[in-house]
Amino acid sequence: MSLNRQINKASTMKIARNDYSITTRSMQAMESMLESDVGLMLDFDKTVTAFTTQPDSLLNHAKEGNWRQYTPDLLVMYGSESKFGETKPEARTHSDKFKQKYALHQRIVREQTGTELELFTEPDVHPHRLIQLRQLKAFHRFEAIPTLNQQIIQFIESRGGVAKLEELESICEQHNAWVSYPMVMLAHQVIRSVAPNVITRSTVVEVAA
């Protein structure tokens, strides 16, 4: 799908920006920082096969109520299933006005597309996890080395299931790979950080499930 709603106004709450999605391998137009953060989380969600921002608008052909059209913020594909998504600051979701409007949007999406509308707020986007994902996004473009992956996995398992990144450097050197290669494994979710903190050489990792 192509961008349906033109984004040309920015404020402290809405910041127009374009982000590259590693899932879709394309630029996605973001309407806010929250939307950008949600997109980053979706990029690293293994259940997500694709997503697009500002997809098709849903029109009020029946002239019901006082709305003309509704454009969801996202369309997310989970394999053969798809859901539309709406991003909203959590503080704004408690008002009766929002609840009524969101209920209307849910009904519009369900009646016109047969799918559900999913709400994304800040609690869905862990700030520490975001820091990690921003670090890893740049490493996702590098291809994994299966033989090296296996050696590192075996080493981690031999150490009781956990190891520090700095302990993996010698294995990388033995394979003539750069010492930062474990970041590629983290980006491809072959291994994962035990704690949601900034990734350093002292970060403890384990084999991803």
PDB file of N, CA and C in Angstrom, residues 136 139-140 142-146 148-154 156 165 168 172 180-192 206-208:
ATOM      1  N   LEU A 136      20.693  -1.837  17.515  1.00  0.00           N
ATOM      2  CA  LEU A 136      20.770  -3.031  16.681  1.00  0.00           C
ATOM      3  C   LEU A 136      20.317  -2.822  15.245  1.00  0.00           C
ATOM      4  N   PHE A 139      22.847  -2.907  12.545  1.00  0.00           N
ATOM      5  CA  PHE A 139      23.543  -4.177  12.332  1.00  0.00           C
ATOM      6  C   PHE A 139      22.677  -5.193  11.590  1.00  0.00           C
ATOM      7  N   HIS A 140      21.388  -4.898  11.467  1.00  0.00           N
ATOM      8  CA  HIS A 140      20.488  -5.860  10.834  1.00  0.00           C
ATOM      9  C   HIS A 140      20.794  -6.040   9.354  1.00  0.00           C
ATOM     10  N   PHE A 142      23.573  -6.560   7.960  1.00  0.00           N
ATOM     11  CA  PHE A 142      24.648  -7.522   7.728  1.00  0.00           C
ATOM     12  C   PHE A 142      24.108  -8.944   7.805  1.00  0.00           C
ATOM     13  N   GLU A 143      24.595  -9.789   6.914  1.00  0.00           N
ATOM     14  CA  GLU A 143      24.133 -11.173   6.874  1.00  0.00           C
ATOM     15  C   GLU A 143      24.761 -11.987   8.003  1.00  0.00           C
ATOM     16  N   ALA A 144      24.008 -12.951   8.483  1.00  0.00           N
ATOM     17  CA  ALA A 144      24.505 -13.842   9.525  1.00  0.00           C
ATOM     18  C   ALA A 144      25.451 -14.877   8.926  1.00  0.00           C
ATOM     19  N   ILE A 145      26.352 -15.381   9.746  1.00  0.00           N
ATOM     20  CA  ILE A 145      27.299 -16.430   9.339  1.00  0.00           C
ATOM     21  C   ILE A 145      26.921 -17.694  10.113  1.00  0.00           C
ATOM     22  N   PRO A 146      26.223 -18.631   9.479  1.00  0.00           N
ATOM     23  CA  PRO A 146      25.690 -19.796  10.201  1.00  0.00           C
ATOM     24  C   PRO A 146      26.722 -20.574  11.001  1.00  0.00           C
ATOM     25  N   LEU A 148      29.586 -19.576  12.290  1.00  0.00           N
ATOM     26  CA  LEU A 148      30.013 -18.787  13.441  1.00  0.00           C
ATOM     27  C   LEU A 148      28.896 -18.712  14.474  1.00  0.00           C
ATOM     28  N   ASN A 149      27.673 -18.562  13.996  1.00  0.00           N
ATOM     29  CA  ASN A 149      26.525 -18.566  14.917  1.00  0.00           C
ATOM     30  C   ASN A 149      26.529 -19.828  15.772  1.00  0.00           C
ATOM     31  N   GLN A 150      26.750 -20.971  15.118  1.00  0.00           N
ATOM     32  CA  GLN A 150      26.723 -22.242  15.834  1.00  0.00           C
ATOM     33  C   GLN A 150      27.830 -22.327  16.864  1.00  0.00           C
ATOM     34  N   GLN A 151      29.020 -21.845  16.510  1.00  0.00           N
ATOM     35  CA  GLN A 151      30.140 -21.866  17.452  1.00  0.00           C
ATOM     36  C   GLN A 151      29.832 -21.010  18.681  1.00  0.00           C
ATOM     37  N   ILE A 152      29.273 -19.850  18.447  1.00  0.00           N
ATOM     38  CA  ILE A 152      28.953 -18.944  19.549  1.00  0.00           C
ATOM     39  C   ILE A 152      27.829 -19.511  20.419  1.00  0.00           C
ATOM     40  N   ILE A 153      26.821 -20.097  19.780  1.00  0.00           N
ATOM     41  CA  ILE A 153      25.728 -20.718  20.535  1.00  0.00           C
ATOM     42  C   ILE A 153      26.263 -21.838  21.417  1.00  0.00           C
ATOM     43  N   GLN A 154      27.140 -22.670  20.869  1.00  0.00           N
ATOM     44  CA  GLN A 154      27.719 -23.772  21.641  1.00  0.00           C
ATOM     45  C   GLN A 154      28.528 -23.246  22.822  1.00  0.00           C
ATOM     46  N   ILE A 156      28.074 -20.341  24.416  1.00  0.00           N
ATOM     47  CA  ILE A 156      27.142 -19.810  25.421  1.00  0.00           C
ATOM     48  C   ILE A 156      26.519 -20.952  26.220  1.00  0.00           C
ATOM     49  N   LEU A 165      29.308 -10.372  26.061  1.00  0.00           N
ATOM     50  CA  LEU A 165      29.675 -10.148  24.661  1.00  0.00           C
ATOM     51  C   LEU A 165      31.191 -10.144  24.486  1.00  0.00           C
ATOM     52  N   LEU A 168      32.867 -13.361  23.639  1.00  0.00           N
ATOM     53  CA  LEU A 168      32.643 -13.937  22.310  1.00  0.00           C
ATOM     54  C   LEU A 168      33.615 -13.403  21.263  1.00  0.00           C
ATOM     55  N   CYS A 172      35.064 -14.867  17.403  1.00  0.00           N
ATOM     56  CA  CYS A 172      34.933 -14.112  16.151  1.00  0.00           C
ATOM     57  C   CYS A 172      36.285 -13.959  15.462  1.00  0.00           C
ATOM     58  N   SER A 180      32.678  -7.230  16.599  1.00  0.00           N
ATOM     59  CA  SER A 180      31.320  -6.747  16.857  1.00  0.00           C
ATOM     60  C   SER A 180      30.260  -7.635  16.220  1.00  0.00           C
ATOM     61  N   TYR A 181      30.665  -8.750  15.617  1.00  0.00           N
ATOM     62  CA  TYR A 181      29.706  -9.623  14.942  1.00  0.00           C
ATOM     63  C   TYR A 181      28.547 -10.072  15.841  1.00  0.00           C
ATOM     64  N   PRO A 182      28.770 -10.324  17.148  1.00  0.00           N
ATOM     65  CA  PRO A 182      27.620 -10.696  17.998  1.00  0.00           C
ATOM     66  C   PRO A 182      26.473  -9.687  17.966  1.00  0.00           C
ATOM     67  N   MET A 183      26.769  -8.433  17.618  1.00  0.00           N
ATOM     68  CA  MET A 183      25.687  -7.446  17.467  1.00  0.00           C
ATOM     69  C   MET A 183      24.785  -7.830  16.290  1.00  0.00           C
ATOM     70  N   VAL A 184      25.370  -8.444  15.265  1.00  0.00           N
ATOM     71  CA  VAL A 184      24.581  -8.924  14.123  1.00  0.00           C
ATOM     72  C   VAL A 184      23.659 -10.048  14.594  1.00  0.00           C
ATOM     73  N   MET A 185      24.205 -10.926  15.438  1.00  0.00           N
ATOM     74  CA  MET A 185      23.385 -12.015  15.980  1.00  0.00           C
ATOM     75  C   MET A 185      22.251 -11.479  16.842  1.00  0.00           C
ATOM     76  N   LEU A 186      22.537 -10.434  17.612  1.00  0.00           N
ATOM     77  CA  LEU A 186      21.487  -9.801  18.407  1.00  0.00           C
ATOM     78  C   LEU A 186      20.430  -9.173  17.515  1.00  0.00           C
ATOM     79  N   ALA A 187      20.875  -8.516  16.442  1.00  0.00           N
ATOM     80  CA  ALA A 187      19.940  -7.859  15.527  1.00  0.00           C
ATOM     81  C   ALA A 187      19.040  -8.867  14.821  1.00  0.00           C
ATOM     82  N   HIS A 188      19.591 -10.059  14.529  1.00  0.00           N
ATOM     83  CA  HIS A 188      18.800 -11.104  13.867  1.00  0.00           C
ATOM     84  C   HIS A 188      18.115 -12.015  14.884  1.00  0.00           C
ATOM     85  N   GLN A 189      18.236 -11.651  16.167  1.00  0.00           N
ATOM     86  CA  GLN A 189      17.567 -12.365  17.257  1.00  0.00           C
ATOM     87  C   GLN A 189      17.963 -13.835  17.343  1.00  0.00           C
ATOM     88  N   VAL A 190      19.235 -14.096  17.052  1.00  0.00           N
ATOM     89  CA  VAL A 190      19.806 -15.428  17.272  1.00  0.00           C
ATOM     90  C   VAL A 190      20.171 -15.565  18.746  1.00  0.00           C
ATOM     91  N   ILE A 191      20.703 -14.479  19.309  1.00  0.00           N
ATOM     92  CA  ILE A 191      20.933 -14.373  20.739  1.00  0.00           C
ATOM     93  C   ILE A 191      20.200 -13.133  21.229  1.00  0.00           C
ATOM     94  N   ARG A 192      20.059 -12.982  22.535  1.00  0.00           N
ATOM     95  CA  ARG A 192      19.357 -11.820  23.067  1.00  0.00           C
ATOM     96  C   ARG A 192      19.996 -11.373  24.376  1.00  0.00           C
ATOM     97  N   GLU A 206      22.099 -14.463  26.079  1.00  0.00           N
ATOM     98  CA  GLU A 206      21.721 -15.868  26.077  1.00  0.00           C
ATOM     99  C   GLU A 206      21.188 -16.235  24.703  1.00  0.00           C
ATOM    100  N   VAL A 207      21.040 -17.491  24.441  1.00  0.00           N
ATOM    101  CA  VAL A 207      20.512 -17.952  23.151  1.00  0.00           C
ATOM    102  C   VAL A 207      19.026 -17.621  23.098  1.00  0.00           C
ATOM    103  N   ALA A 208      18.593 -17.036  21.994  1.00  0.00           N
ATOM    104  CA  ALA A 208      17.178 -16.675  21.854  1.00  0.00           C
ATOM    105  C   ALA A 208      16.337 -17.928  21.700  1.00  0.00           C
TER     106      ALA A 208
END
